Coordinates of C-alpha atoms in Angstrom, one line a residue:
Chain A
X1 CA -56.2 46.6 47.0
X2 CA -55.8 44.4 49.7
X3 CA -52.3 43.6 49.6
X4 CA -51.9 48.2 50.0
X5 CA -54.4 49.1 52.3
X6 CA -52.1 49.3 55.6
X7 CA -54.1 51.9 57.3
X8 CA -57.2 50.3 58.8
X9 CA -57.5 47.2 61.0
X10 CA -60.0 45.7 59.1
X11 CA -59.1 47.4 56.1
X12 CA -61.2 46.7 53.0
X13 CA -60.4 49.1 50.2
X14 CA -57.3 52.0 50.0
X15 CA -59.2 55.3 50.5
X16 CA -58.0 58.0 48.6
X17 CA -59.0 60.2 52.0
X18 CA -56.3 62.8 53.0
X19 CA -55.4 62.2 56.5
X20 CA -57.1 64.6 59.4
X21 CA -54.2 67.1 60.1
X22 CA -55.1 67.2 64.3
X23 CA -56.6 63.4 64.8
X24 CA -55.1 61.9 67.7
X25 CA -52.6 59.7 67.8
X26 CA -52.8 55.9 67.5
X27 CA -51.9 53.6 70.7
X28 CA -49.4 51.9 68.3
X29 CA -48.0 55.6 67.2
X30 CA -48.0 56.9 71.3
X31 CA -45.8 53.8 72.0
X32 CA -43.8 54.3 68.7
X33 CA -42.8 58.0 70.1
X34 CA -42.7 57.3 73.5
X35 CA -39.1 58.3 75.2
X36 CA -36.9 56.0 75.9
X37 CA -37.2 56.9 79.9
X38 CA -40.8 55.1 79.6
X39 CA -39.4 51.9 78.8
X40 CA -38.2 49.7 81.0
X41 CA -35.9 46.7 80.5
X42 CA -37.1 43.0 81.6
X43 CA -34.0 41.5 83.9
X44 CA -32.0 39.3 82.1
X45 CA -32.9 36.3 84.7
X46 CA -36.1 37.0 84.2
X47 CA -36.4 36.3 80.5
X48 CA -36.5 32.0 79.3
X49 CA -35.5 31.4 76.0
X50 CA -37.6 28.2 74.8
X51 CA -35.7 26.7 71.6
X52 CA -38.3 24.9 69.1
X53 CA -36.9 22.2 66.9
X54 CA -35.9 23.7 63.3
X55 CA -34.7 27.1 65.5
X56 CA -37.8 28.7 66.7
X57 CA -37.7 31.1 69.2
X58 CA -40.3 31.5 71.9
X59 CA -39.3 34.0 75.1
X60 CA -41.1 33.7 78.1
X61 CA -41.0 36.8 81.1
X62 CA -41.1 35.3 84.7
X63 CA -42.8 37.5 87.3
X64 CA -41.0 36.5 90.0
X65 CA -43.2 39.7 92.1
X66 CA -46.3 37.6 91.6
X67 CA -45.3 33.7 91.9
X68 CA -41.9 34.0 94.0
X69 CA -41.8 30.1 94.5
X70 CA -42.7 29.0 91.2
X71 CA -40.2 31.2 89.1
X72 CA -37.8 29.7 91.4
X73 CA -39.1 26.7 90.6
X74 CA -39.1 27.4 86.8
X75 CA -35.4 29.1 86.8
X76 CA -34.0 26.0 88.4
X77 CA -35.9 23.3 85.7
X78 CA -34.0 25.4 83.1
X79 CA -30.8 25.3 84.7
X80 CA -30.9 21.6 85.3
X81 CA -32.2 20.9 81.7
X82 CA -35.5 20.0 82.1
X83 CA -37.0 21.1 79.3
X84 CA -34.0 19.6 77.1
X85 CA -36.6 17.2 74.5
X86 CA -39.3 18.2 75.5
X87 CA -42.5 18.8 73.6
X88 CA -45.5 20.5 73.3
X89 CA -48.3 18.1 73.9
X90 CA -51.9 20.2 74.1
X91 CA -53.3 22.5 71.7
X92 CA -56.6 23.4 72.5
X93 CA -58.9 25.8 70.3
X94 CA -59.6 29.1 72.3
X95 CA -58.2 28.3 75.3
X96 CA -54.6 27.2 75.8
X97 CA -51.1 25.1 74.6
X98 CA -49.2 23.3 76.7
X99 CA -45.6 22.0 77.0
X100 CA -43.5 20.3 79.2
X101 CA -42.2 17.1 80.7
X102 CA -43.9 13.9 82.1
X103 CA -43.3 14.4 85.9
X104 CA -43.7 10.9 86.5
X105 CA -41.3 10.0 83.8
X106 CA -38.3 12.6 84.5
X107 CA -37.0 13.1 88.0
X108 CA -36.8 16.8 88.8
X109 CA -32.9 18.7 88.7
X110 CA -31.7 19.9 92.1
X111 CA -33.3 23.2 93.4
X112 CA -36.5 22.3 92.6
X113 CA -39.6 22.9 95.1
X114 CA -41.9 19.7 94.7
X115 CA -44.9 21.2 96.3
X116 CA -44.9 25.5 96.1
X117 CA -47.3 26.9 98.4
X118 CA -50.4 28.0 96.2
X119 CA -49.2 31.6 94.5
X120 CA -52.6 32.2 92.9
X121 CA -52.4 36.2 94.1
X122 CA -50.3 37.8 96.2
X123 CA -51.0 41.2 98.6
X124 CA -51.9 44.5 97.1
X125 CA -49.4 46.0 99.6
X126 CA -46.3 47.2 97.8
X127 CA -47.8 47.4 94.5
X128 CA -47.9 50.6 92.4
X129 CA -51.2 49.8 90.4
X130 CA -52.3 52.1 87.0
X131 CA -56.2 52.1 87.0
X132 CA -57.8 50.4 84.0
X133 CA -60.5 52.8 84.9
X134 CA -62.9 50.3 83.8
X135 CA -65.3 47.9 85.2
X136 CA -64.3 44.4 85.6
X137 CA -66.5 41.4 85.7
X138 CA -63.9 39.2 88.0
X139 CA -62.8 41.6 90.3
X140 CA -63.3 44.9 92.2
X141 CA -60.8 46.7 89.5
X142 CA -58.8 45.8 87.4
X143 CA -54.9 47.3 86.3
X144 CA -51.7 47.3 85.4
X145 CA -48.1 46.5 87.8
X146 CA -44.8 46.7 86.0
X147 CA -46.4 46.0 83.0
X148 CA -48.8 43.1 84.1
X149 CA -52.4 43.2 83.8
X150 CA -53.9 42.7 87.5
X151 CA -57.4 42.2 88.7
X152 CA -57.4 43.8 92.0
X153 CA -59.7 42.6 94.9
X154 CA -60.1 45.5 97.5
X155 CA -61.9 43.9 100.3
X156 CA -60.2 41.2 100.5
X157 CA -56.3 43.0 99.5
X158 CA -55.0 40.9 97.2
X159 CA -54.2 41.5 93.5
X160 CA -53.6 38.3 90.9
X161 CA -52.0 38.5 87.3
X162 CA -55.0 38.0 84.8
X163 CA -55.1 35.0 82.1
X164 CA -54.7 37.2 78.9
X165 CA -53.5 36.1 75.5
X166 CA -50.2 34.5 75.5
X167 CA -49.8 34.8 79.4
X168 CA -48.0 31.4 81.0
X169 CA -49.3 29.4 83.8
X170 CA -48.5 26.3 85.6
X171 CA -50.2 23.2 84.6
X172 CA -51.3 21.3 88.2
X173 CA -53.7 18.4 89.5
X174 CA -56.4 18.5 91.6
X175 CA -56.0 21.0 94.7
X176 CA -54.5 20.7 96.6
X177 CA -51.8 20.2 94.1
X178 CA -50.2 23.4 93.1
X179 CA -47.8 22.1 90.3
X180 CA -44.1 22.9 90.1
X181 CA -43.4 24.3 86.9
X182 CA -42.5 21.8 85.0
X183 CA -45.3 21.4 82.7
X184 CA -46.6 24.7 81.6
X185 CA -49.5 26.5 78.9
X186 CA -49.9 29.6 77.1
X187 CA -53.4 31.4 76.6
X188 CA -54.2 30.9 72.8
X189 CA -57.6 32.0 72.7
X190 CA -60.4 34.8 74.7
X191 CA -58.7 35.4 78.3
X192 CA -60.0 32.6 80.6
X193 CA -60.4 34.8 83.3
X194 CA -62.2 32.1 85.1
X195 CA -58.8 30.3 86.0
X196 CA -57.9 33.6 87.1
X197 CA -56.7 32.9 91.1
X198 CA -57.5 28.7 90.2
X199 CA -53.6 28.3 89.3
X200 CA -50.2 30.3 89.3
X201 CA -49.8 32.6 86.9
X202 CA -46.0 33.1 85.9
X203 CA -45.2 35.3 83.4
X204 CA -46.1 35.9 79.4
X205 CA -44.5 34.8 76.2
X206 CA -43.2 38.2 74.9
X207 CA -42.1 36.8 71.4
X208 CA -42.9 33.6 69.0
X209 CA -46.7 33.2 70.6
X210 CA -47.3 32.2 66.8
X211 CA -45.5 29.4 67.2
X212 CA -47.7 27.9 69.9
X213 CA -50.8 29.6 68.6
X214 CA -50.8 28.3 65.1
X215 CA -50.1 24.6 65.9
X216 CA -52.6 22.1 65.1
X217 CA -55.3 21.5 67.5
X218 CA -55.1 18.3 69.3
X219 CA -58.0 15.9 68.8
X220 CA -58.0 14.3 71.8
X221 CA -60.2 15.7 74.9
X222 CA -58.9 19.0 76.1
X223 CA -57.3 18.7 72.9
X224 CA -54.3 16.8 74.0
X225 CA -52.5 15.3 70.6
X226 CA -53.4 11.8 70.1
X227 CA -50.2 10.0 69.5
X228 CA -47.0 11.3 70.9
X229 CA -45.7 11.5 67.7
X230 CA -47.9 14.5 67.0
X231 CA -46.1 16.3 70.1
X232 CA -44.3 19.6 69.0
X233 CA -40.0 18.7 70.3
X234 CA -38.9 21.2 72.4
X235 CA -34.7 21.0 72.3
X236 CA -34.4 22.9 75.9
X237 CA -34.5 26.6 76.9
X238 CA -31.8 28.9 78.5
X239 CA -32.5 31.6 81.2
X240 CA -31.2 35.1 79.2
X241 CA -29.0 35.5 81.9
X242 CA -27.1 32.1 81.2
X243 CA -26.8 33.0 77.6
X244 CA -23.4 35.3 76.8
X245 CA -24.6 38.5 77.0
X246 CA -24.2 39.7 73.2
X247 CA -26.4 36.6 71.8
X248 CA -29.1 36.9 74.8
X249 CA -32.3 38.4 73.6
X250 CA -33.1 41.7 75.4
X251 CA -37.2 43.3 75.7
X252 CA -38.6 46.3 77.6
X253 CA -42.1 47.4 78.2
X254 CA -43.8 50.3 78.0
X255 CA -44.1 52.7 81.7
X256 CA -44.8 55.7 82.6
X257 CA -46.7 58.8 81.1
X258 CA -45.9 57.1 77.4
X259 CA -48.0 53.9 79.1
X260 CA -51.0 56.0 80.6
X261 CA -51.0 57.6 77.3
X262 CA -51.3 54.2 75.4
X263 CA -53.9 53.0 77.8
X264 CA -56.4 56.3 77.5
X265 CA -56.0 55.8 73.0
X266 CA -56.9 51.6 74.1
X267 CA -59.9 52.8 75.1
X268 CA -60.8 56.2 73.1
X269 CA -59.8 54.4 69.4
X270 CA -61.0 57.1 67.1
X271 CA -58.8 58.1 63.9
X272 CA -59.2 56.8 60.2
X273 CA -61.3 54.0 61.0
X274 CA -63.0 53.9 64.6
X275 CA -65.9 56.0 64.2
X276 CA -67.0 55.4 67.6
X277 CA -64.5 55.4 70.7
X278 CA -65.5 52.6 73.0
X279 CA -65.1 55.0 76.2
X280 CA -63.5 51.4 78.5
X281 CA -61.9 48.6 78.0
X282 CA -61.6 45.3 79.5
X283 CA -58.0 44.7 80.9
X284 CA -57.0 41.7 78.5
X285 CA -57.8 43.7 75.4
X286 CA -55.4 46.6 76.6
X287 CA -52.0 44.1 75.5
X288 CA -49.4 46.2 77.0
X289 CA -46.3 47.1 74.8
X290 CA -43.5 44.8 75.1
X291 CA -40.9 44.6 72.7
X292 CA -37.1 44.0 71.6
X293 CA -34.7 47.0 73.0
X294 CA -33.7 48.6 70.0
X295 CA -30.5 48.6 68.9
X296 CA -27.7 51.7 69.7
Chain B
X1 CA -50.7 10.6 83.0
X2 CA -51.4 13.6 80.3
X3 CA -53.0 11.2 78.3
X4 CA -55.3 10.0 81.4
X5 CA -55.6 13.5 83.0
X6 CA -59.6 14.1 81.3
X7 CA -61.0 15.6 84.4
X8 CA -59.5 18.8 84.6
X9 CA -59.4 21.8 82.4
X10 CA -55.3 22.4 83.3
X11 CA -54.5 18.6 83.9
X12 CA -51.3 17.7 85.4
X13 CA -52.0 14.2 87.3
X14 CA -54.7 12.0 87.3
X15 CA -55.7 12.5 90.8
X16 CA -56.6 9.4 92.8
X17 CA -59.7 11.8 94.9
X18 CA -63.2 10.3 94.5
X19 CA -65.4 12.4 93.2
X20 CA -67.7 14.7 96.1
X21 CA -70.9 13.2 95.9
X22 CA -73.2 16.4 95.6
X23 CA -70.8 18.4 93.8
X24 CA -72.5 21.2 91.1
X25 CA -72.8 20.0 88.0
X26 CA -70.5 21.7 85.2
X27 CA -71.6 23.7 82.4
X28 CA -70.4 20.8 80.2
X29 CA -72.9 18.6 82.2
X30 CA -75.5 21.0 82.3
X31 CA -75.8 21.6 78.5
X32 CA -75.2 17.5 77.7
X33 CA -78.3 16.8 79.9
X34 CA -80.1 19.8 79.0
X35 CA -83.8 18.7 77.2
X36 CA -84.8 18.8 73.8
X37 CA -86.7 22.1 74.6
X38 CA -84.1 24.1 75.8
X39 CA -81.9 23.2 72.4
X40 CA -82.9 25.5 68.9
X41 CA -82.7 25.0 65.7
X42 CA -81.3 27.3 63.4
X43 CA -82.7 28.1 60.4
X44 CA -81.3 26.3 57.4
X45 CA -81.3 29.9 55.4
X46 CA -78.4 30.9 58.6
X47 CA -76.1 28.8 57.9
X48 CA -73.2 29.2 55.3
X49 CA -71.1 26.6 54.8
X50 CA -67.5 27.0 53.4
X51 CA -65.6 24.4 51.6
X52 CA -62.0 25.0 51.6
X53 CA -59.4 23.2 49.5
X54 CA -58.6 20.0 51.0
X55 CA -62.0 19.1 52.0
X56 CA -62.2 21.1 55.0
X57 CA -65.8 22.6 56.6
X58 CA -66.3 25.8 58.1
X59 CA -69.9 26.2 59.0
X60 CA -71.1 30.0 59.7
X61 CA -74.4 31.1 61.3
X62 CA -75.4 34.5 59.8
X63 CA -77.5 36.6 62.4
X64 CA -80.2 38.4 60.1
X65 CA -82.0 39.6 63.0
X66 CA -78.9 42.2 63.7
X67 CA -77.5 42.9 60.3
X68 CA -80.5 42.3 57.8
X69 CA -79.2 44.1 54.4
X70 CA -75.6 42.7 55.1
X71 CA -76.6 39.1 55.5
X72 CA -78.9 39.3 52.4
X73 CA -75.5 40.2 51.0
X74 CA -73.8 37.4 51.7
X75 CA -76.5 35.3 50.7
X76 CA -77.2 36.5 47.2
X77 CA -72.9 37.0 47.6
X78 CA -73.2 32.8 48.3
X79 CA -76.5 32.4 45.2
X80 CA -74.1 33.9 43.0
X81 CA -70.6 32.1 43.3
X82 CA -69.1 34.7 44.9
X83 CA -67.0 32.5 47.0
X84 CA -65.9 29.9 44.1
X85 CA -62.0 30.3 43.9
X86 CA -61.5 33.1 46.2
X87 CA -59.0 32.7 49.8
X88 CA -58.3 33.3 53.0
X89 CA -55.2 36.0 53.0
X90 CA -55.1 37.0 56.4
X91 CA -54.3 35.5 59.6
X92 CA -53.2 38.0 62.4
X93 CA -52.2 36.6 65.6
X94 CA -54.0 37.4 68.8
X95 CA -56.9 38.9 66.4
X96 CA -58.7 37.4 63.1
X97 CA -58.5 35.7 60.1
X98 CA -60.0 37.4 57.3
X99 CA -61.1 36.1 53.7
X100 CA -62.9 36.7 50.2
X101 CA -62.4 38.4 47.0
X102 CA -60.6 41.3 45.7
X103 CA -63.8 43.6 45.1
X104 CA -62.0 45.5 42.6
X105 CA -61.6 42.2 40.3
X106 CA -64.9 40.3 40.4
X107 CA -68.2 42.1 39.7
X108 CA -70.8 41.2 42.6
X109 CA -73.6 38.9 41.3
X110 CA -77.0 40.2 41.3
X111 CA -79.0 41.3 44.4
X112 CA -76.0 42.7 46.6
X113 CA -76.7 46.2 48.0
X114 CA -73.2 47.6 46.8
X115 CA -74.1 50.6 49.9
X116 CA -75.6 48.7 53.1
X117 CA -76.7 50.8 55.6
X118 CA -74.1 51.2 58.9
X119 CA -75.7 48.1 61.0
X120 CA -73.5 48.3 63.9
X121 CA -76.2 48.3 66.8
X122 CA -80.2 47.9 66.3
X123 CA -82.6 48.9 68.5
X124 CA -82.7 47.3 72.0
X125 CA -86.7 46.8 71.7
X126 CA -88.1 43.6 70.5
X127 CA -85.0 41.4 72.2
X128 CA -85.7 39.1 74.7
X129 CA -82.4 39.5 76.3
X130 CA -80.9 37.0 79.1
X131 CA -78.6 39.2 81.2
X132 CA -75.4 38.7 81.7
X133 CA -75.3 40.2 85.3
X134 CA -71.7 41.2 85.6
X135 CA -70.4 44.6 84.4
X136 CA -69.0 45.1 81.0
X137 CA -66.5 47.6 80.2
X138 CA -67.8 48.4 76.5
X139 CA -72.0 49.1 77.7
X140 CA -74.5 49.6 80.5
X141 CA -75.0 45.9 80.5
X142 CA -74.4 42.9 78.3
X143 CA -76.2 39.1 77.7
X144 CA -77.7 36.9 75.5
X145 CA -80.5 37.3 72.7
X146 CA -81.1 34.3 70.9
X147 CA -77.7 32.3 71.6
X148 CA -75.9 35.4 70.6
X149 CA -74.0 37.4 72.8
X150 CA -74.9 41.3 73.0
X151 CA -73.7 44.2 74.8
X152 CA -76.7 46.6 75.6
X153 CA -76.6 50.5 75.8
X154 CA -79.6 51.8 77.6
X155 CA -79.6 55.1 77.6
X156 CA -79.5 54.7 73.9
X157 CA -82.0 52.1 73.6
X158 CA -79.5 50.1 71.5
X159 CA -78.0 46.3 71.1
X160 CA -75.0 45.1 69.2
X161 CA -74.0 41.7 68.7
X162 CA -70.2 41.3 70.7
X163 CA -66.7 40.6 69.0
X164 CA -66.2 37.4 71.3
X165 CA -63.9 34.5 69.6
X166 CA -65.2 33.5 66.2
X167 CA -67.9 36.0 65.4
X168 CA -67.7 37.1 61.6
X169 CA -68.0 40.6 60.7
X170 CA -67.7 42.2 57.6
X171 CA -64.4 44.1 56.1
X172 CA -64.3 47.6 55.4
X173 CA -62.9 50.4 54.0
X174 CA -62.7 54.0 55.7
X175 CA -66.4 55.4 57.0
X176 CA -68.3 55.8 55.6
X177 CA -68.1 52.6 53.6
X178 CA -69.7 49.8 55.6
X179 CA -68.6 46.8 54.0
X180 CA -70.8 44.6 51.6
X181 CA -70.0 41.1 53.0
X182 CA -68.0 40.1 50.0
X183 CA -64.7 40.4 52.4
X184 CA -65.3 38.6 56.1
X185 CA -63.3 38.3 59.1
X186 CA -63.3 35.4 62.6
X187 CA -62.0 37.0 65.6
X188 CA -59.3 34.1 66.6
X189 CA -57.5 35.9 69.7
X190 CA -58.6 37.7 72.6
X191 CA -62.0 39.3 71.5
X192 CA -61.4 42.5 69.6
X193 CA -64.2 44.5 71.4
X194 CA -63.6 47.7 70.8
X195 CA -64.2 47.1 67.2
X196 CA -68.0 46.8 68.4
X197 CA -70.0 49.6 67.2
X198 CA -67.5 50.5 64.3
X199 CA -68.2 47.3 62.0
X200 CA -70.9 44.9 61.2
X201 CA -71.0 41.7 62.9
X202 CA -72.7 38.9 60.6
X203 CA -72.6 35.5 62.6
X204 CA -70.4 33.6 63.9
X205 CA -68.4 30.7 63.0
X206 CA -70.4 27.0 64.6
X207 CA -68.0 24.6 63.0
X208 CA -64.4 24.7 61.9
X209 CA -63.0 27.2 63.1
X210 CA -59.3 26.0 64.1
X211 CA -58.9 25.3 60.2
X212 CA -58.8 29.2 60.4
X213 CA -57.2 30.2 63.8
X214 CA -54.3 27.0 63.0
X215 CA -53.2 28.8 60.3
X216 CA -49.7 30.2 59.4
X217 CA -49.8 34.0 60.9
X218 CA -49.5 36.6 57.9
X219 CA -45.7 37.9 58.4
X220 CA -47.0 41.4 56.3
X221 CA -48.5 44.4 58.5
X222 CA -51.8 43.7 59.7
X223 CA -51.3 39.7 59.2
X224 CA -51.4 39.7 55.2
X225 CA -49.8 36.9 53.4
X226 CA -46.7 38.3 52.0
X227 CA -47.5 36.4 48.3
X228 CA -50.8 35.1 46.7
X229 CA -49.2 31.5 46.9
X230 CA -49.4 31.6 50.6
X231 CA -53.4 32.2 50.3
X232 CA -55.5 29.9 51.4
X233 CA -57.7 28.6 49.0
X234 CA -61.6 28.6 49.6
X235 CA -63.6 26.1 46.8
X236 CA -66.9 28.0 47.5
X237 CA -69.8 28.4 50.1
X238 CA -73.4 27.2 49.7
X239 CA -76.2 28.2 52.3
X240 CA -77.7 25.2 54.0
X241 CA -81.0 25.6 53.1
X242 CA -79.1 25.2 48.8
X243 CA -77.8 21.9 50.0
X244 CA -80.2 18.6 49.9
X245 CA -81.5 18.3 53.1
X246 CA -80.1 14.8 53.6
X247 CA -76.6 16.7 53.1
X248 CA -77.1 19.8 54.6
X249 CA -75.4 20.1 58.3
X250 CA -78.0 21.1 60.7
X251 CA -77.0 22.8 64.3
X252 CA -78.9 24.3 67.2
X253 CA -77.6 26.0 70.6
X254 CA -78.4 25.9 73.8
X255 CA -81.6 28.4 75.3
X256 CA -84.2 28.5 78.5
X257 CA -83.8 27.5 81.6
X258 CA -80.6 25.1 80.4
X259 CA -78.9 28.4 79.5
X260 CA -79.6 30.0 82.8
X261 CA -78.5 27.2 84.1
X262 CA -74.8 26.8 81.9
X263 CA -74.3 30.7 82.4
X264 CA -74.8 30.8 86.1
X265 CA -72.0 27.6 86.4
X266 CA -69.9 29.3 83.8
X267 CA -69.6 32.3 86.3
X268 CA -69.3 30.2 89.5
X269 CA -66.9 27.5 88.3
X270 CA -66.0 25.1 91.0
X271 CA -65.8 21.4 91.1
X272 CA -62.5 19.0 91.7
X273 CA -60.3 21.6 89.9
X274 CA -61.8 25.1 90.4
X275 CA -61.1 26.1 94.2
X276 CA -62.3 29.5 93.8
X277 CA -65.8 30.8 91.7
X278 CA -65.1 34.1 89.9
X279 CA -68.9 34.9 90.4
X280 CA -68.8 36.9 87.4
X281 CA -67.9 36.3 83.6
X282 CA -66.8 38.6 80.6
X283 CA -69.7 38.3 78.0
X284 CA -67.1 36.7 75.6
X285 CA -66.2 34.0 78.2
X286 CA -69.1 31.9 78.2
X287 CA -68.9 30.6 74.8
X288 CA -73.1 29.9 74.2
X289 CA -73.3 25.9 73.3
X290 CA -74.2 25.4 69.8
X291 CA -74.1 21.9 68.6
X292 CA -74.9 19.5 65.6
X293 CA -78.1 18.3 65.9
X294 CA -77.5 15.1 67.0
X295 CA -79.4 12.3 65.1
X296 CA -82.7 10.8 65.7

C-alpha cells in the first residue's frame, strides 16, 4: 500500500479511482511541460559548489542583484580557500544550520570587504516583480524577481529577498556589524520572516538542502554543537565558473508564462487529492522551480 | 567566539556593547517570567507519547476540541497496541515525516471509527480566539485558541487548526476517505498550509520532534524509504493519562495576558540584534510556548 501509492501528498491508501479526464494540471506537471524558453539558466559565477566530507554536494545560488557587496565578498572567500576544512557548527531545530570559519581564528584571502555596507534590501527600481497576489503579513506585497521570492515595501520603495526554506544568509554580530560572508546558515525549518531585512540575504541552496537539514541538532543554546568534534568538515567549495566547464554543475529556474502558471496551481491545488483550493498563498510556501538543466 | 556568541539569534561575535538599560523584553523573557496563571495544563488524556527504538520520546498533544472522532481514534488506536512494532517510513525534506501501520495488514483494535467524519474546519462559535492581527494568505483572519494556532474564515463561520511546523495530522487516501489516525504525519519544513482544509489536523508534536525532522530524507517519490530496513522503528505509544502519574510527562503552554504579551514581541522583534520590527508575523511563526511542567 504504502510503498505504491505515488499519487497523493499525504497519500494513505492506492485508490482504484480512474483519473478525472479534464482536472487541471498539477504545479509539479505545469513545470514538467513548461518550454524550454521559460527556463532560465543561473550564471556559472553565480553558482558555489560546497564539498561535504565523504563527497556530498551542496550548491549554493548568489544573488549578486540583491547583496552586490556580500557576493563579492563570498566569491572572493571561495577563491582564496576559505572554506577549505571548514565545518558546519549549528544545527538548530526549525530555524537554521550554519557553517563556516572562525573569523578570529583564520585571516581573510585578499579581495575580501571586512565591513560591507548593510545589504538588508535594496530599491524596488529596476526590478521586474510577479505578484504573489496574496496578502503578506511582513510587507506591503509580496513576489517573485528572477526567481526569488521578495517582500515588497511600497511606501518606503524597497524590496528584500525573504527567509524561505533553504535560502542562505550571512551570519553577523551585533549591528552595526554586517558580517562578511564568511560564516553563513541555511533556513531548515518555517521561513523566519522576522530576520527578514535584520541580515543579508544571499542566495539559496538549490541542491543537497538534505544534507544540512537532516544533521543532528546541536545541544548547545541556539543549538550550536557542543564539542567541536561534533562539527560537520567541510573540504572547501568551488565557484561553478572555476570548475572546467564539463564537470561544473549547471541549474535553471522556472520564468515566464510556465512560472505564472505554476504560481496560479500553488495557490488553486485541486486534482486527486485537494478537495479544497486554498484561493492564496504565502510567498515561502510557493518554492519556485529550480533544477539541474537537462541534459542534450 | 561561536561557542560564546549566546545573545544573538544569528551570532557571529560576542559583541563587547552593554546591554540598553530599558530595552523590550524578548518573547523568550516574556514567557520565562510569565506567572503560574498564564501557563495551562494539558490534559493527561492529550497527550500521546511515542517510544521509538533506542529510547527516544516524542510527546504529541492531540486537540479533541478540533477533531473529536479522529482523536478518539488514535486513542482507542493507542488502548489497543496499535502502535507496538509499527515505523516511521517517510521523511520528505522541506515537508513531513509520516508514520504508522500498513492498514491493510493489522486489523484496528476495538472502538476505532473505520469512517470518521471529514473534520477539517469546525465551527468558529464557542472559540475564544486571540487574534493574530496581521493578514493571512489562507483566511479572513488567523490567531490563537487555546495554545493552538487557527486560521479563521468568517464569512463561513469556520476555524481550522494551521499546518505550522510540527502539527500532526492524519494520512489519507483519495476523498472521500478521511483518514482514521492509524497513519500520522509532523510537518518538519516550511508549513504546508495549503494542505489546511483538505486533511485533519490532530495535535501537534510538544517534545521530540528533531528525532523526526533529523532523519535520513526518504530517496523514493514523496520521501518513502526505498526498503523496510531503512524504516524507523516505533516500540509503541501510550496516552499520558495510561502511564503512572509519577511517570507520565506533564506539559502546559503559555495563555493570557503572557501570551499577548510573547505574540506582540514576536511581531515587533528588536533588541541588541534585531534593528528592524517586522510589525507583523505569519501565524506559523510564533511558535506558541509549551513547556514541561517544571517541578514543584
Amino acid at each position: 500500500m504504502r510503498r505504491l501509492a505515488a499519487l497523493a501528498l499525504i497519500p494513505l491508501i492506492a485508490a482504484a479511482q480512474a483519473p478525472t479526464p479534464a482536472k487541471p494540471k498539477t504545479p509539479g506537471e505545469i513545470a514538467a511541460a513548461a518550454p524550454k524558453a521559460d527556463w532560465r539558466e543561473v550564471p556559472a559565477e553565480d553558482l558555489l559548489v560546497f564539498e561535504l566530507q565523504g563527497g556530498k554536494k551542496v550548491v549554493m545560488q548568489l544573488a549578486p542583484e540583491f547583496a552586490p557587496v556580500h557576493v563579492a565578498n563570498i566569491r572572493a572567500l571561495a577563491k582564496g580557500g576559505w572554506w577549505n576544512s571548514s565545518a558546519i557548527y549549528r544545527v538548530q531545530d526549525n530555524y537554521v544550520a550554519q557553517w563556516g570559519n572562525n573569523e578570529s581564528e583564520k585571516p581573510f584571502p585578499a579581495g575580501v570587504t571586512a565591513k560591507p555596507p548593510a545589504e538588508y534590501a535594496r530599491p524596488l527600481a529596476g526590478l521586474n516583480v510577479t505578484d504573489l497576489g496574496s496578502p503578506d503579513a511582513y510587507a506591503s506585497r509580496a513576489g517573485f524577481v528572477n526567481g526569488w521570492p521578495v517582500a515588497i515595501h511600497d511606501s518606503e520603495g524597497l524590496a528584500n529577498l525573504t527567509h524561505c526554506y533553504a535560502m542562505v544568509g550571512v551570519g553577523r554580530g551585533l549591528s552595526p556589524d554586517t558580517g562578511t560572508g564568511g560564516e553563513l546558515y541555511t533556513v531548515i525549518g518555517n521561513a523566519p520572516r522576522h530576520l527578514d531585512r535584520n541580515i543579508a540575504v544571499v542566495g539559496r541552496i538549490v541542491q543537497g538542502i538534505e544534507h544540512m537539514s537532516s544533521l543532528p541538532r546541536g545541544t548547545e543554546a541556539l543549538g550550536f554543537y557542543k564539542e567541536r568534534t561534533s562539527d560537520v568538515p567541510i573540504v572547501g567549495a568551488k565557484l561553478a565558473s572555476d570548475i572546467p566547464a564539463a564537470e561544473r554543475p549547471r541549474f535553471e529556474y522556472l520564468t515566464g508564462a510556465s512560472f505564472a502558471a505554476y504560481l496560479n496551481a500553488r495557490k488553486n491545488r485541486q486534482d486527486d487529492f485537494f478537495i479544497r483550493p486554498a484561493g492564496g498563498a504565502e510567498v515561502c510556501n510557493i518554492n519556485v522551480p529550480v533544477r539541474p538543466v537537462p541534459a542534450g
